[in-house]
Short mmCIF file of C-alpha atoms in Angstrom, two decimals:
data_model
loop_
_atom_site.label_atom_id
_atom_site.label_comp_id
_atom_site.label_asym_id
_atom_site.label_seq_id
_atom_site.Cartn_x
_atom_site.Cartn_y
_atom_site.Cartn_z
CA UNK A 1 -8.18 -3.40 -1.12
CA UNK A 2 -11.04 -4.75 -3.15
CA UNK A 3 -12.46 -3.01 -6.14
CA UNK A 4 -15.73 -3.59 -8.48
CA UNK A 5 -15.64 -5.69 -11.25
CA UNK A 6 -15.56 -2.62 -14.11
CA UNK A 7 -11.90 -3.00 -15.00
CA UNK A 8 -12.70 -6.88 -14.89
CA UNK A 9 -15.51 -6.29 -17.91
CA UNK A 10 -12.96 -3.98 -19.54
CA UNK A 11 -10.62 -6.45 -19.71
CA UNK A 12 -12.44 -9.21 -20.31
CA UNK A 13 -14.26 -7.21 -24.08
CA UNK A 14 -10.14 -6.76 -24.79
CA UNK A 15 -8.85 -9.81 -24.18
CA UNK A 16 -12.03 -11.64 -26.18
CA UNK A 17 -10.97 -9.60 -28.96
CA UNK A 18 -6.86 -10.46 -28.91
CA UNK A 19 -7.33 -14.35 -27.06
CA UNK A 20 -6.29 -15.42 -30.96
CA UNK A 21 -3.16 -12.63 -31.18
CA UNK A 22 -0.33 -15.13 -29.45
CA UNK A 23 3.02 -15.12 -30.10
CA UNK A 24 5.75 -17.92 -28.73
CA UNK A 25 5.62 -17.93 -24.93
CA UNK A 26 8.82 -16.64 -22.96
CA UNK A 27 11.71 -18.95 -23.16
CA UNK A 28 13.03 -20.09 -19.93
CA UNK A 29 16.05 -22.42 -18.89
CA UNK A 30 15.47 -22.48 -14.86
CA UNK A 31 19.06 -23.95 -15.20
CA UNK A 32 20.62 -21.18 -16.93
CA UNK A 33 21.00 -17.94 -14.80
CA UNK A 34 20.67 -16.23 -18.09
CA UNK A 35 17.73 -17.50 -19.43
CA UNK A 36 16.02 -16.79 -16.02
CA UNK A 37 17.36 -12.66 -16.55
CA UNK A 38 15.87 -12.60 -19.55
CA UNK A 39 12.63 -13.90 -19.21
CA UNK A 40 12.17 -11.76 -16.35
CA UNK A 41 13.68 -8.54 -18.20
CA UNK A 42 10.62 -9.67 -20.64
CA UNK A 43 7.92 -9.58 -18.31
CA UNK A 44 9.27 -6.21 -16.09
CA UNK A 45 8.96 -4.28 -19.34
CA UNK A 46 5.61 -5.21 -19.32
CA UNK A 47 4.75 -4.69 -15.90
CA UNK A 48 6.51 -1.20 -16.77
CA UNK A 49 4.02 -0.33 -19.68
CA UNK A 50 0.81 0.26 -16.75
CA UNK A 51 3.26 2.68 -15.11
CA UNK A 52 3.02 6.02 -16.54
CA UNK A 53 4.00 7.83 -13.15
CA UNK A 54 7.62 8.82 -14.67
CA UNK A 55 6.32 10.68 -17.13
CA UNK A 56 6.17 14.54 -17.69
CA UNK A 57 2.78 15.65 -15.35
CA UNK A 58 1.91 12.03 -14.38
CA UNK A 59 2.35 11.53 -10.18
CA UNK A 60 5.17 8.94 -9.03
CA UNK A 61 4.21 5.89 -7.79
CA UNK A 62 0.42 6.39 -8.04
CA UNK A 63 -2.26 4.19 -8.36
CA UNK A 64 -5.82 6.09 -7.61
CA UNK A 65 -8.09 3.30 -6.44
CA UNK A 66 -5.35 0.96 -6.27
CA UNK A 67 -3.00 3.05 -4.21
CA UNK A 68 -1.03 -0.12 -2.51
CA UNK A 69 -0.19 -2.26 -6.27
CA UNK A 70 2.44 0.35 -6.39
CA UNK A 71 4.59 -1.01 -3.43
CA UNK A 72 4.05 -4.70 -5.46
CA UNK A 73 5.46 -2.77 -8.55
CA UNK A 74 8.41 -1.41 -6.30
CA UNK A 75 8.46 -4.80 -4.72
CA UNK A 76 9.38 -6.87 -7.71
CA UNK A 77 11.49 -3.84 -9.19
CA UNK A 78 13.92 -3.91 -6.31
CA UNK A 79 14.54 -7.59 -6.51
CA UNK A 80 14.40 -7.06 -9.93
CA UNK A 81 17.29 -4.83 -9.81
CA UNK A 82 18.84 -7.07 -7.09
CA UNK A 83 19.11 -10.39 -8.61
CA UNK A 84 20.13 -9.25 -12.28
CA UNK A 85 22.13 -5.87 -11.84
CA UNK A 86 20.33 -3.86 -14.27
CA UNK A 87 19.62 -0.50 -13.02
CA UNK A 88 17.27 0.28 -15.97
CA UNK A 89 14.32 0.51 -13.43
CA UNK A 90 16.32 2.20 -10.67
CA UNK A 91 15.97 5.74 -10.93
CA UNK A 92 11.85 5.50 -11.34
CA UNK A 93 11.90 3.09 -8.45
CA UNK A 94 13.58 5.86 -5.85
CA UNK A 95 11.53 8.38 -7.05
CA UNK A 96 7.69 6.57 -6.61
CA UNK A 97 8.97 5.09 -3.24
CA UNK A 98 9.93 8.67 -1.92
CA UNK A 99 7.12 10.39 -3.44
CA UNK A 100 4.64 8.31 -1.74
CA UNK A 101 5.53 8.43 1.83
CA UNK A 102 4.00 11.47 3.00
CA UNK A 103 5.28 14.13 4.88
CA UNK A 104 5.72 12.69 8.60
CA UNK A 105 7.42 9.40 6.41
CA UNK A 106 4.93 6.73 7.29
CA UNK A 107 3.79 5.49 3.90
CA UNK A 108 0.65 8.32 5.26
CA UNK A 109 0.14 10.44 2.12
CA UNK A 110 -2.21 12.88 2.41
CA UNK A 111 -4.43 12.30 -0.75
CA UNK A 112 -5.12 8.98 -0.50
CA UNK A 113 -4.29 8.36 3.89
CA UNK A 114 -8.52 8.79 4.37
CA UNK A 115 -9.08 5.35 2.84
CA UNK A 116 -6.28 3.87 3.43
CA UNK A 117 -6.08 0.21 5.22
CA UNK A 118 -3.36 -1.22 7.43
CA UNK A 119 -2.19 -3.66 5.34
CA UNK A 120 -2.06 -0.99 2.12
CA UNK A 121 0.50 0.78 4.24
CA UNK A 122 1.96 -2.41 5.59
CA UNK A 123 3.22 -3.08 2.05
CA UNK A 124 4.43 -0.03 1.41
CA UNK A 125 6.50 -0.43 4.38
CA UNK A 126 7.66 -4.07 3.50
CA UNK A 127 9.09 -2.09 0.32
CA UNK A 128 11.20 0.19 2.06
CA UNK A 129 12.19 -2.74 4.55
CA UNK A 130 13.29 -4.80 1.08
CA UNK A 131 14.97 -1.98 -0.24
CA UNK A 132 17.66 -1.60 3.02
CA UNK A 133 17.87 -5.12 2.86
CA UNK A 134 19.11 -5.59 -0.38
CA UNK A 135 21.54 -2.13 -0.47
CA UNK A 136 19.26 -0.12 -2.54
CA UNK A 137 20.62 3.23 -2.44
CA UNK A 138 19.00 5.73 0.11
CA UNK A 139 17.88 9.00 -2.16
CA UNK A 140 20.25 12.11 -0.76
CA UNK A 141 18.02 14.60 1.52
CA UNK A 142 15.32 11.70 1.43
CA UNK A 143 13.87 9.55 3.70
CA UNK A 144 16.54 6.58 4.29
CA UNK A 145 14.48 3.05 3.39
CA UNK A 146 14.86 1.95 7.13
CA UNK A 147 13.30 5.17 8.22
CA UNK A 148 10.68 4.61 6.07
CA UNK A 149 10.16 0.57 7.12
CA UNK A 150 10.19 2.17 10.63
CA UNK A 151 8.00 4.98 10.35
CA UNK A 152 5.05 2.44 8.71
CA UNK A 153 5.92 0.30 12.17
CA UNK A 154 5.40 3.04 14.61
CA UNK A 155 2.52 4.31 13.23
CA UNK A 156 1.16 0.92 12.62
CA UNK A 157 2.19 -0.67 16.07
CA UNK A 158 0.21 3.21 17.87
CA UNK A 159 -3.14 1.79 16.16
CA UNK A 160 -2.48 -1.84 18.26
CA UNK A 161 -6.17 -2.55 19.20
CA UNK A 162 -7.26 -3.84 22.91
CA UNK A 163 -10.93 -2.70 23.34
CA UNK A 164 -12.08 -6.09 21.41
CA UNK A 165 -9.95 -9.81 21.02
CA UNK A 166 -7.02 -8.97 23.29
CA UNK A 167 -5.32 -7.07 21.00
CA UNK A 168 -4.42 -7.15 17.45
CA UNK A 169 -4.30 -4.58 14.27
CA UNK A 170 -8.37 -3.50 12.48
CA UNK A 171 -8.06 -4.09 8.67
CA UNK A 172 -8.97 -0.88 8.07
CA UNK A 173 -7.82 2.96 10.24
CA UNK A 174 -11.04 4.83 10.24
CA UNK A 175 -14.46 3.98 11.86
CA UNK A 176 -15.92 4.90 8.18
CA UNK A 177 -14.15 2.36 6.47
CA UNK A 178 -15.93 -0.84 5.47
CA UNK A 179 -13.61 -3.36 7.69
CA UNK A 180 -12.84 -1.38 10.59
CA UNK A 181 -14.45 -3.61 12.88
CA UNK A 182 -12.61 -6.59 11.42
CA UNK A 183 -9.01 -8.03 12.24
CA UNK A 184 -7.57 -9.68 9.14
CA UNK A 185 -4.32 -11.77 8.71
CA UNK A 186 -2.35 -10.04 6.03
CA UNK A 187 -2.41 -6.23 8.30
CA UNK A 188 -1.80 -8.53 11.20
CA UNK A 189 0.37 -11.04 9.58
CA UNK A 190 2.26 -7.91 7.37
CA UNK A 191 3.43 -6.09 10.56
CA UNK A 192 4.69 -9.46 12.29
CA UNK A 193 6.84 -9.80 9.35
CA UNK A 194 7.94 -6.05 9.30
CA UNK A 195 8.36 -6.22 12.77
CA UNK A 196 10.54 -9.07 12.09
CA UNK A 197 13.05 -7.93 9.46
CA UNK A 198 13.35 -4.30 11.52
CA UNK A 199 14.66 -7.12 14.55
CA UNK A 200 17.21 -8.86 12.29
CA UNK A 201 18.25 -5.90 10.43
CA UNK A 202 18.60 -3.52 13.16
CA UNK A 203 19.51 -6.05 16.28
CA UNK A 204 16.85 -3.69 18.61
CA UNK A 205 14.65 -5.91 21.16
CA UNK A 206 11.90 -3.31 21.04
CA UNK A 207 11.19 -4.54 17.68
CA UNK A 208 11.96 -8.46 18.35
CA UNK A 209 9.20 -8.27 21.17
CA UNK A 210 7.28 -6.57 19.21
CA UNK A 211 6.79 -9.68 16.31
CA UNK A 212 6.54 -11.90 19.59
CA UNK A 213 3.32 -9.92 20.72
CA UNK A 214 1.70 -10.12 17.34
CA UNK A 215 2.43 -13.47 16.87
CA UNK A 216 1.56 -14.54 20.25
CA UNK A 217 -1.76 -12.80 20.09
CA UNK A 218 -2.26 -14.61 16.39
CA UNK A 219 -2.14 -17.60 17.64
CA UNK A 220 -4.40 -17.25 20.34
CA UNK A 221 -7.19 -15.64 17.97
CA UNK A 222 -8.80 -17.44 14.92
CA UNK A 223 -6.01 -16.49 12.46
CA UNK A 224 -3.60 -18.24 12.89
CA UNK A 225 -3.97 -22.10 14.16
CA UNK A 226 -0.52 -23.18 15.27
CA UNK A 227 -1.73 -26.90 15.87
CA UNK A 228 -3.25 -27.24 12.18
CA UNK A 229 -1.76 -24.64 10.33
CA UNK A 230 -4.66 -23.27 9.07
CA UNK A 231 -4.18 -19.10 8.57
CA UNK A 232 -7.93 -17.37 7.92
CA UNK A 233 -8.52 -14.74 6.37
CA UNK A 234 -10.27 -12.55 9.34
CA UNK A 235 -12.34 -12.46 12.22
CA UNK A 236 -14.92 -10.17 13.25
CA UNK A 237 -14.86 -8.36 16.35
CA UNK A 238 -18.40 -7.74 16.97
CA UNK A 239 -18.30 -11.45 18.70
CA UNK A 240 -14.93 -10.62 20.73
CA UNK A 241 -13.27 -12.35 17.44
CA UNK A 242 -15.27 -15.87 18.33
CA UNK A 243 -15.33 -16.68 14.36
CA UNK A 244 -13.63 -16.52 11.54
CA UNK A 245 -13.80 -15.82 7.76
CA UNK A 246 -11.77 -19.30 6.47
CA UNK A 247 -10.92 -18.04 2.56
CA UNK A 248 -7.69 -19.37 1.56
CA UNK A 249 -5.26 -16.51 0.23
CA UNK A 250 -1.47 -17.45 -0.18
CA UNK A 251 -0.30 -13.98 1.04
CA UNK A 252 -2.47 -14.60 4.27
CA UNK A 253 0.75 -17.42 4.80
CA UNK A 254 3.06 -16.21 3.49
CA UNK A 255 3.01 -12.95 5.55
CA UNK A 256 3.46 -15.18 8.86
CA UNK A 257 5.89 -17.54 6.92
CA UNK A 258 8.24 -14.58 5.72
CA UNK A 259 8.25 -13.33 9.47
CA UNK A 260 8.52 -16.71 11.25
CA UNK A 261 11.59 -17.28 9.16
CA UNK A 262 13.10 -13.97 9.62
CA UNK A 263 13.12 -14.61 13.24
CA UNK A 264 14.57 -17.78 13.56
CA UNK A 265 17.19 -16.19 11.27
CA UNK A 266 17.25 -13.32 13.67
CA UNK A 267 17.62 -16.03 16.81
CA UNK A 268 20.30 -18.63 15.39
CA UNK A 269 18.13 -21.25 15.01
CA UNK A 270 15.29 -21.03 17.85
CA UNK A 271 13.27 -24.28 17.57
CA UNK A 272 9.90 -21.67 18.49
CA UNK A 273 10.03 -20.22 15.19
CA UNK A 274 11.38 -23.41 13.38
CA UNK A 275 7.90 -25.12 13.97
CA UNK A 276 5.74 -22.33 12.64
CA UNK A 277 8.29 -22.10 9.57
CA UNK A 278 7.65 -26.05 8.77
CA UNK A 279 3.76 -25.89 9.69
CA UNK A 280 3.36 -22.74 7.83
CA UNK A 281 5.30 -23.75 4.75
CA UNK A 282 3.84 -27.28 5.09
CA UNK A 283 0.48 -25.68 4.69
CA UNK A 284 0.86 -23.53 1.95
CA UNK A 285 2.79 -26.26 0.01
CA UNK A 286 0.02 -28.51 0.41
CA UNK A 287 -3.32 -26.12 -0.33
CA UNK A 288 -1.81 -24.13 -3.26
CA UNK A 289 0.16 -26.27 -5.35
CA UNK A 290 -2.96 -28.77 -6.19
CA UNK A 291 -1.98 -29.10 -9.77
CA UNK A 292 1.33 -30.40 -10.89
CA UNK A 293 3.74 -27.78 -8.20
CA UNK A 294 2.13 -25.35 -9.94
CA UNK A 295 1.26 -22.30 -7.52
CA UNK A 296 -2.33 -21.27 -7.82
CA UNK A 297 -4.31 -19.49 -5.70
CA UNK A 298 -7.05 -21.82 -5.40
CA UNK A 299 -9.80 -19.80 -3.71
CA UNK A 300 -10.02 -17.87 -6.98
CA UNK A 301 -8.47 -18.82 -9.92
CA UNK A 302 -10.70 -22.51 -10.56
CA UNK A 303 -13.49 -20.00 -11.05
CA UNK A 304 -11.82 -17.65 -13.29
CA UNK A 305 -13.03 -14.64 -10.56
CA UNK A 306 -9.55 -13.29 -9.75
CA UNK A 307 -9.69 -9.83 -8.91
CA UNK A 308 -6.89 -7.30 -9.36
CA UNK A 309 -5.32 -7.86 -5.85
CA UNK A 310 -5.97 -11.41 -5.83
CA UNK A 311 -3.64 -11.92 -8.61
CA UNK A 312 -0.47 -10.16 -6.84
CA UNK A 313 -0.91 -12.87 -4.37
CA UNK A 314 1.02 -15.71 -5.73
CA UNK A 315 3.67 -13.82 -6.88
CA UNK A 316 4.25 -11.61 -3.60
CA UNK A 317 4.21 -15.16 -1.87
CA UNK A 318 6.96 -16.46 -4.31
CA UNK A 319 8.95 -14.00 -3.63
CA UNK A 320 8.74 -14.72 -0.11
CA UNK A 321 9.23 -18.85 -0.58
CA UNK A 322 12.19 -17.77 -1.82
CA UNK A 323 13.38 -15.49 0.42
CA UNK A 324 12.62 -17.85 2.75
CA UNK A 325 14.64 -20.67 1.35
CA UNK A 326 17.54 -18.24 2.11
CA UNK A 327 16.74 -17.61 5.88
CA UNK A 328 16.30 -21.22 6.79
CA UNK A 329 18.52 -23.09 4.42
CA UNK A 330 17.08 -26.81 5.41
CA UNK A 331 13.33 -25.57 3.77
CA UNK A 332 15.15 -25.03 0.32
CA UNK A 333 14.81 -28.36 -0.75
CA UNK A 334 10.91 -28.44 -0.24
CA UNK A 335 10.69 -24.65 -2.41
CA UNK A 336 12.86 -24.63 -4.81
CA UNK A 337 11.11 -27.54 -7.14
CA UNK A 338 7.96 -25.73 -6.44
CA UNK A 339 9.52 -22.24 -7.69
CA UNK A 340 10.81 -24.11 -10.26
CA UNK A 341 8.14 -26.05 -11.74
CA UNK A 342 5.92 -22.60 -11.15
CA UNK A 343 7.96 -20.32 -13.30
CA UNK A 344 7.97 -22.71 -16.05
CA UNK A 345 4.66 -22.55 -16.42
CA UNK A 346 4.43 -19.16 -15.72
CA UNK A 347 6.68 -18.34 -18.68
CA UNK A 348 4.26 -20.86 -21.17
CA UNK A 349 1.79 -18.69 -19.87
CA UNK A 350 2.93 -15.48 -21.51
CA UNK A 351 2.57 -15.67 -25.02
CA UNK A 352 -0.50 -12.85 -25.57
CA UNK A 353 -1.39 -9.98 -27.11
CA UNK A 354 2.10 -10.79 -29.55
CA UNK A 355 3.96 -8.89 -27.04
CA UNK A 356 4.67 -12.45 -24.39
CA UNK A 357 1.38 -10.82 -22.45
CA UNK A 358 1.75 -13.07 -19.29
CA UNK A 359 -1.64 -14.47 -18.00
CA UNK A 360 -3.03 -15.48 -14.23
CA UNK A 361 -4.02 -19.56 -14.07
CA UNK A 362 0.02 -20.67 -14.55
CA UNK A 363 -1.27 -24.18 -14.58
CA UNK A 364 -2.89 -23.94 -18.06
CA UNK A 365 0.65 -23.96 -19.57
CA UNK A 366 -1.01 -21.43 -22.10
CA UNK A 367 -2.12 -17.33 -21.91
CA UNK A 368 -5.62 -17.39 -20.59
CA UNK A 369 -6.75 -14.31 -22.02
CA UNK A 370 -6.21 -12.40 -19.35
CA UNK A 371 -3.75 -9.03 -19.28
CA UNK A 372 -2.71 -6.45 -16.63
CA UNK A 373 0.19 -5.26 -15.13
CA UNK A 374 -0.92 -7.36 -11.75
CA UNK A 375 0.02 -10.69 -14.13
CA UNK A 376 3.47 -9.53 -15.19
CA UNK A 377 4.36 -8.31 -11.54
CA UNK A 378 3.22 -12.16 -10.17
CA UNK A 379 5.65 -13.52 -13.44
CA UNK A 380 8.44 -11.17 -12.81
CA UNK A 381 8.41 -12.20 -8.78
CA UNK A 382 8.23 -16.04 -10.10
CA UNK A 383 10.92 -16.39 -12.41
CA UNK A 384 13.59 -13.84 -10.29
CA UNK A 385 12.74 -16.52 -7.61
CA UNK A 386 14.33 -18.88 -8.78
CA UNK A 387 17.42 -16.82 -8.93
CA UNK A 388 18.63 -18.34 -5.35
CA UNK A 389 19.77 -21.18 -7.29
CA UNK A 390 22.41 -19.74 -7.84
CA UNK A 391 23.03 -17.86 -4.75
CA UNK A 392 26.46 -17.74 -3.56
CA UNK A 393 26.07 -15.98 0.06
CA UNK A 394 25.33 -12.96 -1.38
CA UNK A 395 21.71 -12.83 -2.18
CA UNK A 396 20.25 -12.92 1.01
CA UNK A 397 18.73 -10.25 2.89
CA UNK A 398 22.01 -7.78 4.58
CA UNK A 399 21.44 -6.03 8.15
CA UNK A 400 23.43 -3.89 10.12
CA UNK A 401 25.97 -5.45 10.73
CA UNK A 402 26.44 -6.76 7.52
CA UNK A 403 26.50 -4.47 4.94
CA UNK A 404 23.31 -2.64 5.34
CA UNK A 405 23.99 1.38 5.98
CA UNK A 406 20.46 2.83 5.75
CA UNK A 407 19.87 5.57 7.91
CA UNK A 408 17.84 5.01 10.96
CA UNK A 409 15.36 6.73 13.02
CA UNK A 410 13.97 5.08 15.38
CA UNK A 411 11.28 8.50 15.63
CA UNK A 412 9.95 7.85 12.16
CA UNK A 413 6.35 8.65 11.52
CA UNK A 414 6.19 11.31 14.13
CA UNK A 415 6.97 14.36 11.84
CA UNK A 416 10.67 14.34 11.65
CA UNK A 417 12.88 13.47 8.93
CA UNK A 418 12.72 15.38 4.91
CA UNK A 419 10.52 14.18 1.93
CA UNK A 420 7.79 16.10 -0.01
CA UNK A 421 4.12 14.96 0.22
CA UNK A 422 2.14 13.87 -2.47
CA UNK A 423 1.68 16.52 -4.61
CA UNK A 424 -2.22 16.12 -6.31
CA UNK A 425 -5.35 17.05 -5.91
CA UNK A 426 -7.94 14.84 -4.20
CA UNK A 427 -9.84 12.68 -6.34
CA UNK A 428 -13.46 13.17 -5.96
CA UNK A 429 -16.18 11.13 -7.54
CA UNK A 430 -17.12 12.86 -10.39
CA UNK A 431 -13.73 12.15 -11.17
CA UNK A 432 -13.54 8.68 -11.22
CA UNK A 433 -17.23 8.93 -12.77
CA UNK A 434 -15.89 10.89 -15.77
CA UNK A 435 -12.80 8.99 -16.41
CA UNK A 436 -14.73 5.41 -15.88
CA UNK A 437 -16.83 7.43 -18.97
CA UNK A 438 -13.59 8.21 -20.78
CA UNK A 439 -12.65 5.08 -20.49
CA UNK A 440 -15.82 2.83 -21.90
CA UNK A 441 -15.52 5.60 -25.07
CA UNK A 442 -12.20 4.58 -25.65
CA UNK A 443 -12.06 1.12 -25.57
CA UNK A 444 -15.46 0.34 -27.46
CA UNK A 445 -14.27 2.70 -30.13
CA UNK A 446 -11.21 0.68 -30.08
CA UNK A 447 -13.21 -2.47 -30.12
CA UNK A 448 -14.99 -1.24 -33.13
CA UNK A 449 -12.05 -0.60 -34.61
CA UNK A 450 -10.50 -3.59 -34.08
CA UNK A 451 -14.10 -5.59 -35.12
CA UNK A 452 -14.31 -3.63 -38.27
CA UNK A 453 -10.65 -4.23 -39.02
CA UNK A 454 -10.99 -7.94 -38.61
CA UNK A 455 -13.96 -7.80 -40.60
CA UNK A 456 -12.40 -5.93 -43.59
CA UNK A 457 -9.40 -8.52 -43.81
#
């Protein structure tokens, strides 16, 4: 899911050019339920102004070259939705989550499935999964959202790998993929935790063994050390998975954390997954709040070199601190400051572009110059976080049993079920050649502009 630094030099000529344009930052009262649906109404309209996919001839839900940020976008939307009532966002979100999900309903659509990784479908699954867990409405003649969840799992749990490591998922699907021969921690770590939620939500064992396989098999690899705490980042399976690739990525955690908890939800309390929810959240208390509670991801933002994934990171992982805090009530104590202290700073953060343009290092206190929609999706996640103070037993995740009535199909991902494929053409590279030339014309004439107007004044 990693992309060349073009964008990055893009953004970095247009954000030189507005650093001085600031306007007061976000006000936020993490006391006042209010104040918290406000600032995060702020930032979701600008998350919504990189999303052009509802409009007349655009595609729903797409991303080219960043096809899995959508599910993030749909991600924060949904809790969005959840935690403040307005449906403002609704309608767009049914339609990109359907549109999306290919024809067999696996999150496989067919102009972008050739380069797809594991863990880009993975999220797009943990989308679906969120939205049957928090009663989003299931789109008539549609996929249901827990068809969809389980579709992503089949497929995902058919590509379980034994010919190297003992198991485990490949980052990537296709031998011609860079990272095919590599097993990462966020595809591995993503379908423990969908594996997870389908076990709570549903109450089927086929799925609850399934998150004990992955997680057993995590632990005994280099992923995931359940004596330390310590999740990597991959391992390579050229050496039988014998190293490991140590960079520190908050998702990487949170992935296992957000399952772990969901399972000792799911069991009433089994001391095995209360362990790995206190090492695990231990862990990623201790390496990525360094300054103040503030979360940072710390293997990227001290050297300003975030790239456009890196900065969902945080803010998937709030969302999932949260969520957890809800699961296993005795952790809330530890998160909640944390989420707390985060948002804050978060919300001094957006005060760019005289439009409360949120930024990426929340521990400045101050914009950084930075802008994308990846910032005000992290923001959004932060501040609706902290919307379980004020839970009342009826912000937690439903199943089943209680209150959840997506459809199921427990076949999903084999060809069954309704939903329209993605409907555009594929995108070759003398597309993405001409619009990267597009592009550069537009914004230095812009620049120009904008140099020649500052001049005149």
């Amino acid at each position: 899911m990693h992309l060349s630094g073009t964008w990055s030099i893009l953004n970095g000529l247009i954000t030189t050019l507005l650093f001085s344009t600031l306007t007061p930052a976000i006000e936020l009262d993490i006391s006042n339920k209010q104040s918290i649906k406000d600032a995060a109404s702020t930032s979701a309209y600008s998350m919504l102004g990189w999303y052009a996919g509802n409009e007349t001839g655009q595609i729903p839900g797409s991303f080219p070259e960043k096809w899995w940020e959508g599910s993030a976008l749909f991600l924060a939307l949904l809790q969005y939705w959840h935690f403040t009532g307005d449906t403002t966002y609704n309608s767009l979100t049914s339609q990109g989550l359907e549109w999306q999900s290919g024809d067999k309903g696996d999150y496989m659509p067919s102009n972008y499935s050739s380069y797809l990784g594991n863990d880009d479908q993975m999220f797009w699954g943990l989308a679906a999964m969120m939205a049957a867990e928090l009663k989003f409405p299931d789109v008539p003649g549609q996929f249901s959202w827990l068809s969809l969840a389980q579709g992503v799992f089949n497929t995902q749990t058919a590509r379980w790998d034994t010919t190297t490591c003992g198991g485990g998922l490949r980052w990537q699907i296709f031998p011609y993929q860079d990272g095919y021969t590599m097993k990462n921690s966020v595809s591995n770590g993503g379908l423990f935790q969908l594996a997870a939620r389908l076990a709570r939500y549903t109450n089927q064992a086929k799925y609850s063994k399934w998150a004990e396989k992955i997680w057993d098999w995590s632990t005994s690899s280099p992923l995931v050390n359940n004596k330390t705490w310590n999740v990597a980042d991959s391992t390579q399976m050229a050496n039988d998975c014998a190293d490991v690739g140590n960079y520190q990525w908050s998702y990487n955690y949170g992935t296992y954390l957000m399952g772990a908890a969901y399972m000792y939800n799911y069991t009433n309390g089994d001391e095995k997954w209360k362990t790995p929810v206190d090492g695990l959240l231990g862990k990623t208390l201790k390496t990525f709040f360094p300054t103040g509670d503030i979360f940072e991801d710390t293997t990227c933002e001290p050297t300003k070199k975030c790239n456009f994934n890196e900065i969902l990171f945080k803010g998937l992982t709030s969302s999932w601190l949260a969520f957890t805090a809800l699961l296993v009530p005795d952790t809330a104590a530890q998160i909640k400051p944390k989420l707390a202290s985060s948002a804050q700073a978060a919300a001094k953060s957006c005060t760019g572009n005289n439009n409360n343009t949120c930024g990426i290092t929340w521990y400045q206190n101050k914009w950084d110059g930075t802008t994308g929609m990846e910032q005000e999706i992290s923001a959004t996640n932060v501040f609706l976080a902290n919307m379980i103070n004020f839970d009342t037993g009826t912000f937690g995740p439903v199943t089943s049993k209680t209150g959840g009535n997506s459809s199921s199909d427990p076949n999903a991902g084999e060809g069954k079920g309704g939903g329209d494929d993605v409907k555009e053409k594929p995108t070759t590279s003398g597309d993405k050649a001409g619009a990267s030339i597009l592009t550069l014309i537009f914004v230095f004439t812009w620049a120009g502009g904008m140099v020649w107007m500052m001049l005149g004044a």
